[in-house]
PDB file of C-alpha atoms in Angstrom:
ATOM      1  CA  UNK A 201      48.766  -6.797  51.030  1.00 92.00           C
ATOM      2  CA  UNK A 202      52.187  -5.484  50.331  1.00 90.00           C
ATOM      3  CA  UNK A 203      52.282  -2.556  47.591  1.00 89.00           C
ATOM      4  CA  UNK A 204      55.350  -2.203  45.611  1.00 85.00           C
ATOM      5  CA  UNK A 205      55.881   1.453  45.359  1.00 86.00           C
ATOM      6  CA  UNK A 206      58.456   3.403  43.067  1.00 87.00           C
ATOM      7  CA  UNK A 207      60.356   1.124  40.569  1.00 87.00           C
ATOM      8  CA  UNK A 208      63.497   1.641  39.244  1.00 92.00           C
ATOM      9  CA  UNK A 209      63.231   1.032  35.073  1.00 94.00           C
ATOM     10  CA  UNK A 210      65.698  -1.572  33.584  1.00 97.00           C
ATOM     11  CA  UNK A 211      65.659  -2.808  29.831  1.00 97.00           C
ATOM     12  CA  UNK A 212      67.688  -5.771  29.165  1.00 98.00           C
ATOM     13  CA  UNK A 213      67.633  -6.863  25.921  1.00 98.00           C
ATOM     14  CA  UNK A 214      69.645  -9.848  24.425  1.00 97.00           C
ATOM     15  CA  UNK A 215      69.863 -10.162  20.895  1.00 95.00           C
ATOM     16  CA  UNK A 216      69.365 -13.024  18.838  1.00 96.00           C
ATOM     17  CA  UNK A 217      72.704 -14.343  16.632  1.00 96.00           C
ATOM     18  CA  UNK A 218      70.104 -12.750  13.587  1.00 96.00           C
ATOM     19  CA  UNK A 219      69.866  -9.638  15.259  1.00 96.00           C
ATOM     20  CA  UNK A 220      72.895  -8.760  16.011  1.00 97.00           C
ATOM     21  CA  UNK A 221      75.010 -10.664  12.929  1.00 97.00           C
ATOM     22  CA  UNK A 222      75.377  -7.059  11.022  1.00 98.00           C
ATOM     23  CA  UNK A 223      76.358  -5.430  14.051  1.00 98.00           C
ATOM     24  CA  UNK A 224      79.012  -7.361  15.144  1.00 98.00           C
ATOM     25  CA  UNK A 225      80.612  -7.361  11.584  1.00 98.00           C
ATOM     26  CA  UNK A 226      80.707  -3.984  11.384  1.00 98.00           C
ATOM     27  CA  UNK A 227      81.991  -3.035  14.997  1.00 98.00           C
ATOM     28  CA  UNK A 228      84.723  -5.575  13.843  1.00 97.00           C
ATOM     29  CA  UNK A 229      85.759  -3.734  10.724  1.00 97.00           C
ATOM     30  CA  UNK A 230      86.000  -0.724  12.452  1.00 97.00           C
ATOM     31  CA  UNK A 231      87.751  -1.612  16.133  1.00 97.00           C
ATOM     32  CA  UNK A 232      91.493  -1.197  14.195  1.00 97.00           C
ATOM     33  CA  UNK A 233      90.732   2.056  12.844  1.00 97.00           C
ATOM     34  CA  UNK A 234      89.420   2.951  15.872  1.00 97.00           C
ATOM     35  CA  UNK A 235      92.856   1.595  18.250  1.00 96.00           C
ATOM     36  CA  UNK A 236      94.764   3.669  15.553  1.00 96.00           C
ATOM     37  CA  UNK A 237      93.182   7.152  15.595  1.00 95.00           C
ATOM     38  CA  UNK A 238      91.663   7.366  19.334  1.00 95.00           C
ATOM     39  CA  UNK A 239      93.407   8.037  22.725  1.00 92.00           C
ATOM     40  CA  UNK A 240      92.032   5.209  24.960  1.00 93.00           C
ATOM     41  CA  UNK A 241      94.230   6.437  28.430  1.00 87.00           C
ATOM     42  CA  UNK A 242      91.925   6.486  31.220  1.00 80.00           C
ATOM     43  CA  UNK A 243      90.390  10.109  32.403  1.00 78.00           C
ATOM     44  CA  UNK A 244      92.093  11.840  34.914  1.00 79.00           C
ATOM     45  CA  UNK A 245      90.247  11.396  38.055  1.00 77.00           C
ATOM     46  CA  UNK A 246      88.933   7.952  37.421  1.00 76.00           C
ATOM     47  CA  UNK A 247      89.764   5.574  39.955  1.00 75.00           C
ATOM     48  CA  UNK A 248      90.187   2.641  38.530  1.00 78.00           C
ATOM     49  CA  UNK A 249      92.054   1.787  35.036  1.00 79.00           C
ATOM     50  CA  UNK A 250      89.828   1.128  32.146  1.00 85.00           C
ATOM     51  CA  UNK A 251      90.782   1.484  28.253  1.00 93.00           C
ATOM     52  CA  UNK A 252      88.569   4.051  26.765  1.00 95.00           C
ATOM     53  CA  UNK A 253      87.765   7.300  23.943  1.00 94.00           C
ATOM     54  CA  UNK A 254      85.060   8.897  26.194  1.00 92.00           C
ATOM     55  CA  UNK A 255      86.904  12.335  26.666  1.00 89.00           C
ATOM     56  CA  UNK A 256      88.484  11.932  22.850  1.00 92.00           C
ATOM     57  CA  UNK A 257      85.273  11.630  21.085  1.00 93.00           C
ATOM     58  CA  UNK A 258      81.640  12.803  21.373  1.00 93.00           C
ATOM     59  CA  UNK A 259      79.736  10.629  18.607  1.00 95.00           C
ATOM     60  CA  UNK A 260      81.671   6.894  18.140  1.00 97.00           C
ATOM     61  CA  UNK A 261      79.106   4.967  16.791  1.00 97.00           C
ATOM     62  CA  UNK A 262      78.264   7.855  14.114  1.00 96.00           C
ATOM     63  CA  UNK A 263      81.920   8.877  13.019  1.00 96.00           C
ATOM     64  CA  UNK A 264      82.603   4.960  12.625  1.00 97.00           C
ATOM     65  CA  UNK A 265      79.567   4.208  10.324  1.00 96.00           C
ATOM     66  CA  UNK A 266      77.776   1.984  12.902  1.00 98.00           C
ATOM     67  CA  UNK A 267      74.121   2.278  11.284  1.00 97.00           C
ATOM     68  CA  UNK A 268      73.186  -1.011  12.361  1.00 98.00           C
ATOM     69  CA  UNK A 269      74.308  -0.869  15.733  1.00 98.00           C
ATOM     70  CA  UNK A 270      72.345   2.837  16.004  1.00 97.00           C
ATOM     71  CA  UNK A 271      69.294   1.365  14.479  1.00 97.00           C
ATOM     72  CA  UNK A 272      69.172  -1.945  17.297  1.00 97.00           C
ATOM     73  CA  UNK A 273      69.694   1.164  19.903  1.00 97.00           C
ATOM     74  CA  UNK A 274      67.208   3.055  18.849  1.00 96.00           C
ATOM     75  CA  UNK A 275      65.072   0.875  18.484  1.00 96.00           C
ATOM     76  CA  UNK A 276      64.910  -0.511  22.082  1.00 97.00           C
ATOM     77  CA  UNK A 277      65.665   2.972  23.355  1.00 95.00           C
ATOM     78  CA  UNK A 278      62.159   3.943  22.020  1.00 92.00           C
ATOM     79  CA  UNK A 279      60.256   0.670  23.386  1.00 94.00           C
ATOM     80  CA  UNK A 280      61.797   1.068  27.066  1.00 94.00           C
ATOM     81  CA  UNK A 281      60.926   5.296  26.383  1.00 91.00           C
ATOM     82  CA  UNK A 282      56.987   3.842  25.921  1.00 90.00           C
ATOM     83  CA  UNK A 283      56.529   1.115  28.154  1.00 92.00           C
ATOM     84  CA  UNK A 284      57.640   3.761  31.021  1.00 89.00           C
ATOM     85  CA  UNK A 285      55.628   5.724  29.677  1.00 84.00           C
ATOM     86  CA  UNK A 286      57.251   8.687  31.085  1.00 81.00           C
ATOM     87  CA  UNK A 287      56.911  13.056  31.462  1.00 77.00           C
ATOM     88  CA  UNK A 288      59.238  13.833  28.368  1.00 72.00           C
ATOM     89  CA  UNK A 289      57.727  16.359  25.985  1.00 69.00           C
ATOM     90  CA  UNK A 290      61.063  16.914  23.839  1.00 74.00           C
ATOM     91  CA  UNK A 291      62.595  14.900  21.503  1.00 80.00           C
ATOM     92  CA  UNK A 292      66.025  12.808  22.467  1.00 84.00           C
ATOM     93  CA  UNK A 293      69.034  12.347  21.001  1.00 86.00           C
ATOM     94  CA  UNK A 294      72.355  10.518  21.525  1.00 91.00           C
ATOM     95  CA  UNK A 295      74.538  12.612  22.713  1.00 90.00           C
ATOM     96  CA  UNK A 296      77.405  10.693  23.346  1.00 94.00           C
ATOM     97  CA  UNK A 297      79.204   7.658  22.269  1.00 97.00           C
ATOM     98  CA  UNK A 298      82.277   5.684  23.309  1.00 97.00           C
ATOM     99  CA  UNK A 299      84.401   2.199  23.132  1.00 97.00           C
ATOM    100  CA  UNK A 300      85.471   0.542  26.386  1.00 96.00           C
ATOM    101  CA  UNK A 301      88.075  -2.201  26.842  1.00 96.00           C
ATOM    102  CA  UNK A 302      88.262  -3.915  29.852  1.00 95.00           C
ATOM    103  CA  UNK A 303      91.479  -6.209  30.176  1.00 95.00           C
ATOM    104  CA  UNK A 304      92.715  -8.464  32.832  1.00 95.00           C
ATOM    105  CA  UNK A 305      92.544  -6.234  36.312  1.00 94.00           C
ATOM    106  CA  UNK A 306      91.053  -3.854  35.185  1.00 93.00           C
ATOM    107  CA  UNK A 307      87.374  -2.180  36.129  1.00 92.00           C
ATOM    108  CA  UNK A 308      85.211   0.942  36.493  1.00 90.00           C
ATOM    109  CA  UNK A 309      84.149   1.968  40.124  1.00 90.00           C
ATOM    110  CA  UNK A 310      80.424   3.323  41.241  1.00 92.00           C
ATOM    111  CA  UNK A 311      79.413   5.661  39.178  1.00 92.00           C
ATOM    112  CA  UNK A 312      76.411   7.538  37.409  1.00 94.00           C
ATOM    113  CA  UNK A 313      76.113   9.516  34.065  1.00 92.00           C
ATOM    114  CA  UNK A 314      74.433  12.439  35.860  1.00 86.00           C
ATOM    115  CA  UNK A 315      74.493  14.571  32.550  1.00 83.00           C
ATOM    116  CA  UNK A 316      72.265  12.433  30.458  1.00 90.00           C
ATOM    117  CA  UNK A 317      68.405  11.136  30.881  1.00 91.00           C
ATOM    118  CA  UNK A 318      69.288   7.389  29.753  1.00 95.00           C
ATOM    119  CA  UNK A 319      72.114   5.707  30.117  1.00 97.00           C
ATOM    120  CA  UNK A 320      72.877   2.263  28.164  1.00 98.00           C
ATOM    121  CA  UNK A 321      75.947  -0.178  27.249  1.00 98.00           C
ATOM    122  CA  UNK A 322      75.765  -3.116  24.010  1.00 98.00           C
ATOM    123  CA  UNK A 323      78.385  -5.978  24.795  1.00 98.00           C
ATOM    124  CA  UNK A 324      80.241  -6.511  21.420  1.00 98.00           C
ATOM    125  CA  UNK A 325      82.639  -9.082  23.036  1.00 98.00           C
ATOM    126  CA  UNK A 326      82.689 -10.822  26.319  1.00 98.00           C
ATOM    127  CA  UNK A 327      83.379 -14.143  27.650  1.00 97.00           C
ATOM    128  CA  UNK A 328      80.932 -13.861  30.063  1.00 97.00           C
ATOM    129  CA  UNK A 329      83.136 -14.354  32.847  1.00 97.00           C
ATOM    130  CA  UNK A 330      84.694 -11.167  32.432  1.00 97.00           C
ATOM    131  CA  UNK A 331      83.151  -8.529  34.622  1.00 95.00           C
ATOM    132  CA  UNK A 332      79.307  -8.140  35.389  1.00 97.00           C
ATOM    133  CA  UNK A 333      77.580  -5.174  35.294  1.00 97.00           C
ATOM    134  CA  UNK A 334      76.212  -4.138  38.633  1.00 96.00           C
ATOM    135  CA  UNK A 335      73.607  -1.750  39.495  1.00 96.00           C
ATOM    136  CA  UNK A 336      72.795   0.019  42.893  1.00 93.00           C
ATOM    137  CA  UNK A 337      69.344   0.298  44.553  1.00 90.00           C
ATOM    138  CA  UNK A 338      68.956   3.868  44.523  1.00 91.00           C
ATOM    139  CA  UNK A 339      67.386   3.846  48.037  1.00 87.00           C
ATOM    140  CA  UNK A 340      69.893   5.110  50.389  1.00 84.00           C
ATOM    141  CA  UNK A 341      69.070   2.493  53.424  1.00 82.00           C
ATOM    142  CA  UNK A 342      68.602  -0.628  51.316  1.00 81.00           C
ATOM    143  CA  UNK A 343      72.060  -0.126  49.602  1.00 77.00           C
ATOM    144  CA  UNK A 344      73.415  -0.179  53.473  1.00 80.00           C
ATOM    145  CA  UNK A 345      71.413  -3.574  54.151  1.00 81.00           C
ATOM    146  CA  UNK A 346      68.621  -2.066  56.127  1.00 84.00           C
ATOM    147  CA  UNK A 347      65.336  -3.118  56.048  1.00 87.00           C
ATOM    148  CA  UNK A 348      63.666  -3.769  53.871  1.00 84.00           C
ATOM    149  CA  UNK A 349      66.946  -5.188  52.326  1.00 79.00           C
ATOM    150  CA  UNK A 350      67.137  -9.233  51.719  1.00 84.00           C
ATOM    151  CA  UNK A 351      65.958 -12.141  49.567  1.00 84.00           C
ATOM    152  CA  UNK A 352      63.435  -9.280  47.470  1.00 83.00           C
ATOM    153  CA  UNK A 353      64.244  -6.323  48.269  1.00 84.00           C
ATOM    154  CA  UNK A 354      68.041  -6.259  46.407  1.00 86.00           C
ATOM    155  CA  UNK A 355      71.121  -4.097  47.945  1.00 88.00           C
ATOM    156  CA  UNK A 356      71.990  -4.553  44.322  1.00 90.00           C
ATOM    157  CA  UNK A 357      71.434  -6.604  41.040  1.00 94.00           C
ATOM    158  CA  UNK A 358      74.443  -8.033  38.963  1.00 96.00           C
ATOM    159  CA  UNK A 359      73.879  -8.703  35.138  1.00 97.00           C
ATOM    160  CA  UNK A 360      76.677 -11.189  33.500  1.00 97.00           C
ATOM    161  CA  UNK A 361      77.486  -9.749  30.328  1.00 97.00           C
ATOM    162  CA  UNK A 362      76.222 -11.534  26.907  1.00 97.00           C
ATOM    163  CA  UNK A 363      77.765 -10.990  23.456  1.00 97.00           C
ATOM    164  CA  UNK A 364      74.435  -8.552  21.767  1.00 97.00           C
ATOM    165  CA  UNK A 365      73.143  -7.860  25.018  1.00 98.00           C
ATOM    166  CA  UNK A 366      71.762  -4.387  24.719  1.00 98.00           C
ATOM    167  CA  UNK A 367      70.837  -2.559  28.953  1.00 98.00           C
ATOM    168  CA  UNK A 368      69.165   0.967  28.945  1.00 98.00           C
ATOM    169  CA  UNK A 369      68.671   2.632  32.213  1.00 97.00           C
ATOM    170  CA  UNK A 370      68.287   6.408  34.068  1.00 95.00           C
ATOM    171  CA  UNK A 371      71.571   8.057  33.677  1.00 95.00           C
ATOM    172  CA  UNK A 372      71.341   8.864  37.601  1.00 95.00           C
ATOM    173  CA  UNK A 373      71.663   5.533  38.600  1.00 96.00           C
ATOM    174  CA  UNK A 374      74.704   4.290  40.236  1.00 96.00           C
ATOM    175  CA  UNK A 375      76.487   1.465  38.195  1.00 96.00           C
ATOM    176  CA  UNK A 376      80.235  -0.278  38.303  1.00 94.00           C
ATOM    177  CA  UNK A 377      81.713  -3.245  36.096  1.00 95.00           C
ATOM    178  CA  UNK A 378      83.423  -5.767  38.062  1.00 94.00           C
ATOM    179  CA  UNK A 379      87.264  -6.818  37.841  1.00 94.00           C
ATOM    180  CA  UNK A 380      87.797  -8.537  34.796  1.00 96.00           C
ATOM    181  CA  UNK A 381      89.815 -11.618  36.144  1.00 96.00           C
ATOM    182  CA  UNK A 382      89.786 -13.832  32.478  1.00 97.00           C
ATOM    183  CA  UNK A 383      92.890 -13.614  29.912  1.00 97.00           C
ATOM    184  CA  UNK A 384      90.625 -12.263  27.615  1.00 97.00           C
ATOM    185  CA  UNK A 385      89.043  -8.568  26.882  1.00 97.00           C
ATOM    186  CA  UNK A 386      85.775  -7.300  27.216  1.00 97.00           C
ATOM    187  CA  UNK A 387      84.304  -4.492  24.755  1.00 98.00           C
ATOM    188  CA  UNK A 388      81.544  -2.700  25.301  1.00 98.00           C
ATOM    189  CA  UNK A 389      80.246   0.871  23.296  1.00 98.00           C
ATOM    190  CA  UNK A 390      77.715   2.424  25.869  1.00 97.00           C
ATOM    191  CA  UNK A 391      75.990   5.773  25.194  1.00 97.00           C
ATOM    192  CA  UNK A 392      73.686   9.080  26.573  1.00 96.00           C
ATOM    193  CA  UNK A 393      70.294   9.727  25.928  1.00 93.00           C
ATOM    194  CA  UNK A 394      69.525  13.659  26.057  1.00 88.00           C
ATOM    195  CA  UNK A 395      67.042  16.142  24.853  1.00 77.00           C
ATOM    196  CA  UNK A 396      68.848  19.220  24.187  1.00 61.00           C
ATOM    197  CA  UNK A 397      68.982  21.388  20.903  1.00 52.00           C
ATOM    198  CA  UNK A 398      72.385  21.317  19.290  1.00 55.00           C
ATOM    199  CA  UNK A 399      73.904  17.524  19.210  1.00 59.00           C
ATOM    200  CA  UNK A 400      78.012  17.642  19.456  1.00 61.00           C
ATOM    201  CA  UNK A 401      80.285  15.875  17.251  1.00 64.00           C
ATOM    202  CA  UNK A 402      83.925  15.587  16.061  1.00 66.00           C
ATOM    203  CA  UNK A 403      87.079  15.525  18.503  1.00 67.00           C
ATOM    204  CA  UNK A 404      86.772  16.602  22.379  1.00 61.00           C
ATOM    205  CA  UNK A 405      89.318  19.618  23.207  1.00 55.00           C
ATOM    206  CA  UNK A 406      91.557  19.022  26.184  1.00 47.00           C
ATOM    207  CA  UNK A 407      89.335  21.681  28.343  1.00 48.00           C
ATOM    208  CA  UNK A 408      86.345  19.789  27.417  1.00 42.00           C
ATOM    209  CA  UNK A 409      84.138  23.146  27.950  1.00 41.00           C
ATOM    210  CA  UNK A 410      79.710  22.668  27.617  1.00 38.00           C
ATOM    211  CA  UNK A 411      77.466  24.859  26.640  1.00 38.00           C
TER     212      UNK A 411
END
């Protein structure tokens, strides 16, 4: 009998045209305003060129007024929180919010969000042909093809994005988006989960200092 020892936690969610009606609207309304008062230039650093306000601002979905899309994330962010059923004896908040536009050729490399517990993207537009998400195995010899890498054992798994389609996972896991090869753009608003004190808001300084 084989034993399948230490899973990696993945929610996938994808919400219903009912669900997600009130979120899309509003993300709508608000994308202009948010082209208009955000620097979307790549960080410095980053490898490959993406369109986004993560070092411009901390808290995107609350300084825009997205209730309904914080409510839907919430509310799956506790669900996959219980059916891990995880050690976590603080509270969690989100501590960070941003918009992504991926255009023709462009893409994000491997990566992790080392400085949060949970990690997750929603897909607000998306051909589905425009870049899949792709997630690493986290054990070192599978992702090289070693055994016990093959048909169910995964070197990694590729999710094709879905208008509503809500993922959560551990912010340490390594993730990339594929090259957008399509006309048309993808946008995404993905977030961090942490469980520290004081929660940051308004505009990110050039120094970007923590505390």
């Amino acid at each position: 009998m084989i034993e399948w020892l230490f899973p990696t936690p993945v929610y996938v969610h994808k919400g219903s045209i009912e669900e997600i009606f009130l979120i899309q609207n509003e993300i709508k309304k608000k994308l202009p305003e948010i082209l208009e008062n955000d620097s979307m230039e790549a960080p410095k650093g980053w490898e490959d060129p993406v369109q986004t306000n993560i070092h411009h601002r901390w808290d995107t979905i609350g300084d825009y007024g997205f209730t309904n899309l914080d409510a839907y994330i919430k509310k799956h962010t506790q669900a996959y929180v219980e059916q891990i059923d995880c050690f976590m004896n603080n509270d969690i908040f989100m501590s960070h919010s941003w918009l992504n536009i991926t255009s023709k050729g462009e893409s994000q490399e491997w990566h992790a969000h080392t400085d949060s517990f949970i990690s997750g993207v929603y897909y607000h537009k998306t051909n589905t042909k425009d870049g899949d998400l792709m997630i690493k195995n986290p054990v070192q010899f599978t992702q090289r093809g070693f055994f016990p890498a093959g048909k169910k054992v995964y070197e990694k798994v590729m999710y094709p994005p879905v208008d509503g389609m809500l993922i959560l996972f551990p912010g340490w896991l390594d993730h990339r988006v594929g090259v957008n090869t399509t006309d048309d753009d993808r946008i995404t608003i993905a977030f961090n989960w942490l469980t520290i004190n004081e929660k940051r808001k308004g505009i990110i300084k050039h120094e970007r200092t923590y505390k």
